[in-house]
mmCIF file of C-alpha atoms in Angstrom:
data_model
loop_
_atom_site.group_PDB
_atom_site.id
_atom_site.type_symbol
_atom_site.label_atom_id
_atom_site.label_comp_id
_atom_site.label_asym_id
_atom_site.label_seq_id
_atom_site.Cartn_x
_atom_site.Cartn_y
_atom_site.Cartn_z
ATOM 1 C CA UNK A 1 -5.457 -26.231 -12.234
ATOM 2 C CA UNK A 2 -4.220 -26.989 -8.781
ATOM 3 C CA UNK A 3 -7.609 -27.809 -6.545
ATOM 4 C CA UNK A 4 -5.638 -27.458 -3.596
ATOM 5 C CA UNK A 5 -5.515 -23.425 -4.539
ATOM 6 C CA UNK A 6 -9.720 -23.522 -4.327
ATOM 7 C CA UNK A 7 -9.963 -23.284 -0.936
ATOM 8 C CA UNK A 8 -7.226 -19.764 -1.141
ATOM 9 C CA UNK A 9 -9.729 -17.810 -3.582
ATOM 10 C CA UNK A 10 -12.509 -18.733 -2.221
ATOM 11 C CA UNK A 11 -11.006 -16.787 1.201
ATOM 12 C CA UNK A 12 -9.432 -14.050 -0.551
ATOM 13 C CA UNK A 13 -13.035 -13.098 -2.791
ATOM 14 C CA UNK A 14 -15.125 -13.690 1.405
ATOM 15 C CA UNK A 15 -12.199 -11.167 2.664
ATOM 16 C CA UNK A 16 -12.370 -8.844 -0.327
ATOM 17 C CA UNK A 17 -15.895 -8.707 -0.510
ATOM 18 C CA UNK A 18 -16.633 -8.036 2.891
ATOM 19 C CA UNK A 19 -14.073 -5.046 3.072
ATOM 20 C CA UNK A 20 -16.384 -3.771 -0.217
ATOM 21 C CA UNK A 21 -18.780 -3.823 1.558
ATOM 22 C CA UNK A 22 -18.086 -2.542 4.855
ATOM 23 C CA UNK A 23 -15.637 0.458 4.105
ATOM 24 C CA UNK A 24 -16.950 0.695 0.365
ATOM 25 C CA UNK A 25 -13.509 0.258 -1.191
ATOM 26 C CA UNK A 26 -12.459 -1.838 -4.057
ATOM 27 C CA UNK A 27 -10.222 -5.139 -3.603
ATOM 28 C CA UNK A 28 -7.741 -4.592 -6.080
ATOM 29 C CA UNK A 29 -5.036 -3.779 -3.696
ATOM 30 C CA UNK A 30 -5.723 -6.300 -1.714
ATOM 31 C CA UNK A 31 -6.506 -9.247 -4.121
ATOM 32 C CA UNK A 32 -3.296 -8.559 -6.714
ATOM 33 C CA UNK A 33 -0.175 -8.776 -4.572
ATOM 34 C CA UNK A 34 -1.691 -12.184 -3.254
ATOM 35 C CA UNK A 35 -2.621 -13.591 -6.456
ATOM 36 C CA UNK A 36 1.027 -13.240 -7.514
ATOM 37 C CA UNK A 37 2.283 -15.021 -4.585
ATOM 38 C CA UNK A 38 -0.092 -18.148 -5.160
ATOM 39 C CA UNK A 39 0.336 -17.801 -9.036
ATOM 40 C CA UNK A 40 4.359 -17.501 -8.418
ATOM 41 C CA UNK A 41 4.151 -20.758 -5.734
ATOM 42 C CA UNK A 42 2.079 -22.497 -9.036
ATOM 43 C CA UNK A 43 5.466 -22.038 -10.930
ATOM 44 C CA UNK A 44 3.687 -19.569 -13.582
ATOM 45 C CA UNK A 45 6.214 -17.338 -15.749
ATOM 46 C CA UNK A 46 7.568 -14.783 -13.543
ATOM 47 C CA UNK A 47 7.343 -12.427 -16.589
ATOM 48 C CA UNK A 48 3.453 -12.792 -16.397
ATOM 49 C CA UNK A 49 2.852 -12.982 -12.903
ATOM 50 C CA UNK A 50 2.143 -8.961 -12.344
ATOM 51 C CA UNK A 51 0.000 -8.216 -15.676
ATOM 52 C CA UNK A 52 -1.529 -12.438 -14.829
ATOM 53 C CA UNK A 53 -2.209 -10.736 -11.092
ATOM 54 C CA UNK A 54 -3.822 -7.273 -12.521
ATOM 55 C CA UNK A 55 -5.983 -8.660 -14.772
ATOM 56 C CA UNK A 56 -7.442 -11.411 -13.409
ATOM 57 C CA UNK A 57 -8.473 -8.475 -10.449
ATOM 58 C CA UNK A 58 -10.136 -6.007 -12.755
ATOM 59 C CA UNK A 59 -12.232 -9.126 -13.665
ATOM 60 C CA UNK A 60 -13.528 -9.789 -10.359
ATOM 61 C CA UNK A 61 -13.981 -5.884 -10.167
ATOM 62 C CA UNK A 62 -16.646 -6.019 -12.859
ATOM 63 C CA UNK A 63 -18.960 -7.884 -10.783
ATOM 64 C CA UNK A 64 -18.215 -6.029 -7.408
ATOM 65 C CA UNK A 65 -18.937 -2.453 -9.435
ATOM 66 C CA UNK A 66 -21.965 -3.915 -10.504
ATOM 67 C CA UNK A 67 -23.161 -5.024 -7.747
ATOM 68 C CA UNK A 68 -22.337 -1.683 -5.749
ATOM 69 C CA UNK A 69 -23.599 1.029 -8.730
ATOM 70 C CA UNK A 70 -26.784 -0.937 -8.354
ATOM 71 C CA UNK A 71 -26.812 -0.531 -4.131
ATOM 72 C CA UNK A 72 -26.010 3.165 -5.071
ATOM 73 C CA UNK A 73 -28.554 3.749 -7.755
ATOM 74 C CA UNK A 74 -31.590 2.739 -5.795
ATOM 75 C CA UNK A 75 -30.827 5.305 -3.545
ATOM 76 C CA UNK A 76 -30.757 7.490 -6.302
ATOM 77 C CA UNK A 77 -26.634 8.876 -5.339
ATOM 78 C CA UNK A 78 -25.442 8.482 -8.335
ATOM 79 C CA UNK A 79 -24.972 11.449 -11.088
ATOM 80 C CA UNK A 80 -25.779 9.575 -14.237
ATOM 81 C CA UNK A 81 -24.349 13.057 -16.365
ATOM 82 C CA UNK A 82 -20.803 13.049 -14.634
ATOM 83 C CA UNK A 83 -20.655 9.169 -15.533
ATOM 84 C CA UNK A 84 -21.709 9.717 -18.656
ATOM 85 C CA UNK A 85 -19.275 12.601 -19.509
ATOM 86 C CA UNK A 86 -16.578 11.122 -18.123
ATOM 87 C CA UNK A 87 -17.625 7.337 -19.517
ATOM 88 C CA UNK A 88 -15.715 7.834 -22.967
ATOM 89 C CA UNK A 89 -12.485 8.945 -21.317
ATOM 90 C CA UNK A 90 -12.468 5.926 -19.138
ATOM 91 C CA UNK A 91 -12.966 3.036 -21.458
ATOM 92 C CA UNK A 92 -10.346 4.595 -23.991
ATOM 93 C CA UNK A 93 -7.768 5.051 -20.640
ATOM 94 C CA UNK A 94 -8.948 1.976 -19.266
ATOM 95 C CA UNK A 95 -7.726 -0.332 -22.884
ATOM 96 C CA UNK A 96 -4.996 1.922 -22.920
ATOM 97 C CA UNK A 97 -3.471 1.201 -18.921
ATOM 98 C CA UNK A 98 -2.952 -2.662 -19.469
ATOM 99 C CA UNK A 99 -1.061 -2.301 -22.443
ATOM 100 C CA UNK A 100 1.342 -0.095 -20.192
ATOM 101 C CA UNK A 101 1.551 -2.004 -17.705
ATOM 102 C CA UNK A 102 2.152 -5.370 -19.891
ATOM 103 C CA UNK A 103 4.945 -3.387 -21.815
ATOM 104 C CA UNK A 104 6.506 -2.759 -18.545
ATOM 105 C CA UNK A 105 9.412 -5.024 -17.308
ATOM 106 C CA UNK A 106 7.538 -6.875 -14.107
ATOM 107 C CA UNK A 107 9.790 -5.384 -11.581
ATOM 108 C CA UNK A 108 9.395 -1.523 -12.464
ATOM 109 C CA UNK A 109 5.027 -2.498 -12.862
ATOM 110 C CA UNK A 110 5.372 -4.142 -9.215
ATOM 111 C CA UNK A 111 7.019 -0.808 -7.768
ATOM 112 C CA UNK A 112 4.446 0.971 -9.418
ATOM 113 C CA UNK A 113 1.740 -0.993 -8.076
ATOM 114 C CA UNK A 114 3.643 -0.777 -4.539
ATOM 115 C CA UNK A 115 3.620 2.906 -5.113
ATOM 116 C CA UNK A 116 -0.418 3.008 -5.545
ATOM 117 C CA UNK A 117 -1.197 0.755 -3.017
ATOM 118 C CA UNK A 118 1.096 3.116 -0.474
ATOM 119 C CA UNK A 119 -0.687 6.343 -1.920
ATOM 120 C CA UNK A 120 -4.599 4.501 -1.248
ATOM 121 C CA UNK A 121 -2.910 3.809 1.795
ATOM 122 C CA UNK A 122 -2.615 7.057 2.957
ATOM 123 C CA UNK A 123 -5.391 8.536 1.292
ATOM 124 C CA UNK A 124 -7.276 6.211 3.914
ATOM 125 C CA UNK A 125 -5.192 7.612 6.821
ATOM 126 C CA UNK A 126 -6.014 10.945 5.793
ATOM 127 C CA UNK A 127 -9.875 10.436 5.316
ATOM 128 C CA UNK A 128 -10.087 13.881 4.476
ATOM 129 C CA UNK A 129 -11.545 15.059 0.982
ATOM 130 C CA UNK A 130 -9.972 17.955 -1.416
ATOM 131 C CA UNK A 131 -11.638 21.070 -1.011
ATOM 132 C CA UNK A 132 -13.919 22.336 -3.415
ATOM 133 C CA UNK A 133 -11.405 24.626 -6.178
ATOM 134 C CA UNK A 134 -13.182 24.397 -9.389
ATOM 135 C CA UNK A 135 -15.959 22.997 -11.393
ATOM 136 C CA UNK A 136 -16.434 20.142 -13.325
ATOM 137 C CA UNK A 137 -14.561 20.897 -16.634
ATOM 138 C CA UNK A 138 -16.440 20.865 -20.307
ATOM 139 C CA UNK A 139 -16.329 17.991 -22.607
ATOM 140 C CA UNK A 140 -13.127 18.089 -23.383
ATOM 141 C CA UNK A 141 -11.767 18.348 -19.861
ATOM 142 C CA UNK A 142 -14.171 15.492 -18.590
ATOM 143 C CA UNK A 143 -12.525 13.159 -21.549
ATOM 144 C CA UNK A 144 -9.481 14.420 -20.607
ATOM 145 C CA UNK A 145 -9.869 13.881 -16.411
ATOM 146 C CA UNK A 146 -11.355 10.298 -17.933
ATOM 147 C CA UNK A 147 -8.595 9.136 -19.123
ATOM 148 C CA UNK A 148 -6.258 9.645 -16.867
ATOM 149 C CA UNK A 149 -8.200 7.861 -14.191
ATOM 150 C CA UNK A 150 -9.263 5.056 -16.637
ATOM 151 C CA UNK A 151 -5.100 4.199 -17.283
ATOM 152 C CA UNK A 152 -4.602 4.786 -14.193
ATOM 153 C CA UNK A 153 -6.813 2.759 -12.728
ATOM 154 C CA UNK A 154 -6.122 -0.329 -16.018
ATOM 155 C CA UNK A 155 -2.470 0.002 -15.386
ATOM 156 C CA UNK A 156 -3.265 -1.374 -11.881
ATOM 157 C CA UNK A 157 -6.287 -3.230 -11.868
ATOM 158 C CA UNK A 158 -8.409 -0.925 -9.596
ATOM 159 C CA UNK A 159 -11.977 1.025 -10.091
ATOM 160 C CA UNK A 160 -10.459 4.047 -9.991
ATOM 161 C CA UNK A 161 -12.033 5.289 -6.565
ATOM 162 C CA UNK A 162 -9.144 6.224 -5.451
ATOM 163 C CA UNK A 163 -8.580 9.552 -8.690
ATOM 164 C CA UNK A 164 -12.223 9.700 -9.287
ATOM 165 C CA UNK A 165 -13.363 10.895 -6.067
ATOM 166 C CA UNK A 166 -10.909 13.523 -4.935
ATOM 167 C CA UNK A 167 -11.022 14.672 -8.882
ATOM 168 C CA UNK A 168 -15.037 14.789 -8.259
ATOM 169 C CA UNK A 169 -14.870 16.399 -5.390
ATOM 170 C CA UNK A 170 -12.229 19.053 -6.161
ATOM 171 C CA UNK A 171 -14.926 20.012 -8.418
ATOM 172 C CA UNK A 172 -17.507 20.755 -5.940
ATOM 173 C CA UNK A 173 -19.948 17.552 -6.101
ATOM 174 C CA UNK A 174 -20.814 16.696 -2.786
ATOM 175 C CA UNK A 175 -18.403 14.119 -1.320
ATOM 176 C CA UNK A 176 -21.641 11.542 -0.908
ATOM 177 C CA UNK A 177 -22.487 12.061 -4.377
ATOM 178 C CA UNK A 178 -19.077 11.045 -5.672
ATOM 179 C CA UNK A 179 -18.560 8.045 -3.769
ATOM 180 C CA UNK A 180 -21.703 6.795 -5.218
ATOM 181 C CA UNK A 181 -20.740 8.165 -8.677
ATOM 182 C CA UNK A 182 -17.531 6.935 -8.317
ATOM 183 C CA UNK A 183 -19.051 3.127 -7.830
ATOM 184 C CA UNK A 184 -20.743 3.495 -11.180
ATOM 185 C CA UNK A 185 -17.708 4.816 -12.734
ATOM 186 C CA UNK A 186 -15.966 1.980 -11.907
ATOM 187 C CA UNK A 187 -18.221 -0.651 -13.972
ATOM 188 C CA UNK A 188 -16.995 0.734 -17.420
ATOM 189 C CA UNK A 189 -13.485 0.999 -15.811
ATOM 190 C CA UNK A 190 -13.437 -2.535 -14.835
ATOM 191 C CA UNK A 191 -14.844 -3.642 -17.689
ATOM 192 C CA UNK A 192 -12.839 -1.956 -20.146
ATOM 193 C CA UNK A 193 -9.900 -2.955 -17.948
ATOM 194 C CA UNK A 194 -10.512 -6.904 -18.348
ATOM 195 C CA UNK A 195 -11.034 -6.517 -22.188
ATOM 196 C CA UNK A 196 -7.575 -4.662 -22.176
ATOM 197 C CA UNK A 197 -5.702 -7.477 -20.311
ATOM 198 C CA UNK A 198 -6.947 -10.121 -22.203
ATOM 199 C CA UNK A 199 -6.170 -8.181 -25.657
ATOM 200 C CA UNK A 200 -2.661 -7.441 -24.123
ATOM 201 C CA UNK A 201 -2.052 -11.316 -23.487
ATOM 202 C CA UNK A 202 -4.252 -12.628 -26.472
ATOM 203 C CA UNK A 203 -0.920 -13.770 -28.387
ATOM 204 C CA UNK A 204 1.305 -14.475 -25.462
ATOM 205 C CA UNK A 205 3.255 -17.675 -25.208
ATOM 206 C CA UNK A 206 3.489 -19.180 -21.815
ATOM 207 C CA UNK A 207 0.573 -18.434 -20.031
ATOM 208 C CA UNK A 208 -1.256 -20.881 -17.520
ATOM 209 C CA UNK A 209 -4.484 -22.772 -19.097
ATOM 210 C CA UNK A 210 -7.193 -21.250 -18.535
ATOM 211 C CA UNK A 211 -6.223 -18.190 -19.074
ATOM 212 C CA UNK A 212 -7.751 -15.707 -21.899
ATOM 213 C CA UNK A 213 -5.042 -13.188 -22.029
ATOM 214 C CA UNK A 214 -3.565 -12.096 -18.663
ATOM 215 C CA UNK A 215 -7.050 -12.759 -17.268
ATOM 216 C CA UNK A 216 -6.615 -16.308 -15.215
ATOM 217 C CA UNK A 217 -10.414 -17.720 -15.059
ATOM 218 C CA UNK A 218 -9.993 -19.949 -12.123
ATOM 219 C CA UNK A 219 -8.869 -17.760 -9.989
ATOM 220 C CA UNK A 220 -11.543 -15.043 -11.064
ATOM 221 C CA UNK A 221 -14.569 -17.409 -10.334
ATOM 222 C CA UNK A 222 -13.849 -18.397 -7.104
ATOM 223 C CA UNK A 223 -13.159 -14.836 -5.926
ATOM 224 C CA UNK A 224 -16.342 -13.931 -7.455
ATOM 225 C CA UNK A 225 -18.519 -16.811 -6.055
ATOM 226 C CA UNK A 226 -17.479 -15.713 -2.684
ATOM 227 C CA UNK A 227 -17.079 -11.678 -2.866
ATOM 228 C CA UNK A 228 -20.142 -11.338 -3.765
ATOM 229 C CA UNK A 229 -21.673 -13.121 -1.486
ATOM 230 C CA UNK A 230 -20.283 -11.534 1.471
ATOM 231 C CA UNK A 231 -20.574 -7.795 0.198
ATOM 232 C CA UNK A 232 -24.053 -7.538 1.464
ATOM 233 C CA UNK A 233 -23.409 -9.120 5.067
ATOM 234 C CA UNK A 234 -20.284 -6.364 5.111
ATOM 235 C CA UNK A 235 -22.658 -3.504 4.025
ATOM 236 C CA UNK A 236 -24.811 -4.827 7.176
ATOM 237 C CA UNK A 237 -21.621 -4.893 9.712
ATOM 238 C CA UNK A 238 -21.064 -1.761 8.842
ATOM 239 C CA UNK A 239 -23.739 0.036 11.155
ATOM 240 C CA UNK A 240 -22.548 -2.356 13.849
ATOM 241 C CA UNK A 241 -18.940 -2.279 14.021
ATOM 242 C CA UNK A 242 -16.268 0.733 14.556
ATOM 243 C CA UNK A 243 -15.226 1.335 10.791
ATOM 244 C CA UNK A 244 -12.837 3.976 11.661
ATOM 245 C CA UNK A 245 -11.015 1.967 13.580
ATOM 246 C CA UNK A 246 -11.408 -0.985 11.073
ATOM 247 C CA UNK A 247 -10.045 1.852 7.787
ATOM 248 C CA UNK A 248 -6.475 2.464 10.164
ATOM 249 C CA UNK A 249 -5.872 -1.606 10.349
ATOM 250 C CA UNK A 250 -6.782 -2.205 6.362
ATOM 251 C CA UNK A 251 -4.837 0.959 6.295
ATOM 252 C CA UNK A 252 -2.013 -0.631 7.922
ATOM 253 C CA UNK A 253 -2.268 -3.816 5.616
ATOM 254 C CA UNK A 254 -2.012 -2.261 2.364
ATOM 255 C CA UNK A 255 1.280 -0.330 3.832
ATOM 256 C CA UNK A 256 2.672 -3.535 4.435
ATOM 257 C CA UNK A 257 1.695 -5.155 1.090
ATOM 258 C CA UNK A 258 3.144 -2.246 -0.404
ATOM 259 C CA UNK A 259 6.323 -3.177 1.111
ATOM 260 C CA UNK A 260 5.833 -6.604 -0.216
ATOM 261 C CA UNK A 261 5.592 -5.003 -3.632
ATOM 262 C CA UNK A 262 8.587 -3.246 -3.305
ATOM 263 C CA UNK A 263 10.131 -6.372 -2.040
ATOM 264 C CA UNK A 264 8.856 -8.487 -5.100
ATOM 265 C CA UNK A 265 10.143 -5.316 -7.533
ATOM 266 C CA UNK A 266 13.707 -6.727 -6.537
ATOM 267 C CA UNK A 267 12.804 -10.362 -6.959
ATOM 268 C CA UNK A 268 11.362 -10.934 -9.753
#
C-alpha cells in the first residue's frame, strides 16, 4: 500500500462525511469517481478499477447508514414496517447489482455510473418530491419496488436514497418520514452491497493486496475513520449555514464528475 495515498482518504471520508451530514445525502457519488482516479494513478488493472471503486464505497456506506438510521431512529422518523417490507427485496437486488456491474465491460459501467450521478444531480436541482399517486403496494409489490432499488443502488455503490424516496413518497408517506426511512433502508442495502462485491471479485486474478473481492480495505478504513467523524459536526453546520445554496454547488460537482465519468467511459 502506497502511504503517500493516506493522507487522500483520509480527506475524501472528512469531505464525504460532512456533506452526510449536512445535506443528508450519501457519498457514493462523490467518493467512487475519485477512488478510480487514485486507484488508476496506483497502476491497478484498469479492468477492476470501476467494480474496485464501487465496492470499496458501499463499504464505507455501511457505517455512514448506520450511523444516520440511528440519528433517525431516536427521533422516532423512521417506519420500521416499510423497511421491513421492502428489506427482502433489497438484499436479494442489492447481491444481485454488483454482479451486473462486474459483468459489465468498465467503460459501458462508468457511463452508467456517469448517467446516475447526472440523474442525483438533478434530482438535487429540482428539490421537489413526486406527488402523492398511489399507495404503498402489497407484499409482492414492496419485494418487487425492493429490488429494483437494491440493484440499482449495488450496481453503483449508493444507499439507494436517491429511488427509495421519490418511490416512498409517490406512495403517500410523508416526505420527512421517507428520508428517515430511506436512511435505514440503506443499512441492508449497503451491506448487502459490500457482500456482493466481494463475492463478485472473490476468484479474481489481479487485484491489489488487500483487497477481499472488489472491496479495497485501505482505502475503506481511512474514509471511514474520518467520515464518521465529521458527520456529526456537518449535522451541526447545518442550522448555521445556507444549505440551499450549499445543494446547487454539490449539485454542480456531481455534474461535473459525471462528465468525468463519461470522459473515463472512453478511456479506459
Amino acid at each position: 500500500m502506497n502511504l503517500a495515498l493516506i493522507p487522500i482518504y483520509l480527506a475524501l471520508g472528512a469531505f464525504v462525511g460532512f456533506l452526510a451530514g449536512l445535506l443528508g445525502i450519501g457519498g457514493g457519488f462523490t467518493i467512487v469517481p475519485v477512488l478510480i482516479e487514485v486507484f488508476s494513478h496506483e497502476g491497478f488493472a484498469r479492468e477492476h478499477l470501476v467494480p474496485l471503486a464501487i465496492g470499496t464505497s458501499a463499504g464505507t456506506i455501511v457505517f455512514t447508514a448506520i450511523s444516520s438510521a440511528r440519528a433517525h431512529h431516536a427521533r422516532g422518523a423512521v417506519n420500521w414496517k416499510v423497511v421491513a417490507a421492502l428489506a427482502p427485496g433489497l438484499v436479494a437486488g442489492s447481491l444481485l447489482g454488483p454482479q451486473i456491474a462486474s459483468a459489465l465491460p468498465a467503460p459501458i459501467m462508468a457511463g452508467i455510473f456517469g448517467a446516475f450521478i447526472w440523474f442525483g444531480a438533478y434530482r438535487m436541482v429540482r428539490n421537489k418530491p413526486p406527488q402523492a399517486d398511489r399507495e404503498l403496494p402489497r407484499a409482492p409489490g414492496m419485494f418487487g419496488a425492493g429490488a429494483v432499488i437494491g440493484t440499482v443502488a449495488g450496481m453503483v455503490g449508493t444507499g439507494g436514497a436517491f429511488l427509495a424516496v421519490p418511490f416512498m413518497t409517490r406512495c403517500n408517506v410523508k416526505l420527512h418520514t421517507a428520508v428517515a426511512t430511506s436512511a435505514a433502508l440503506g443499512v441492508p442495502i449497503a451491506v448487502a452491497a459490500t457482500i456482493g462485491y466481494m463475492l463478485a471479485g472473490w476468484r479474481t486474478t489481479g487485484l491489489p493486496p488487500y483487497s477481499i473481492g472488489y472491496v479495497y480495505l485501505p482505502a475503506l478504513a481511512f474514509i471511514v475513520v474520518t467520515s464518521t467523524l465529521l458527520a456529526p459536526f456537518g449535522a451541526r453546520a447545518a442550522h448555521a449555514m445556507p444549505v440551499a445554496r450549499l445543494r446547487y454547488a454539490f449539485a454542480a460537482m456531481l455534474f461535473v464528475l459525471g462528465a468525468y465519468m463519461w470522459w473515463k467511459a472512453l478511456h479506459l
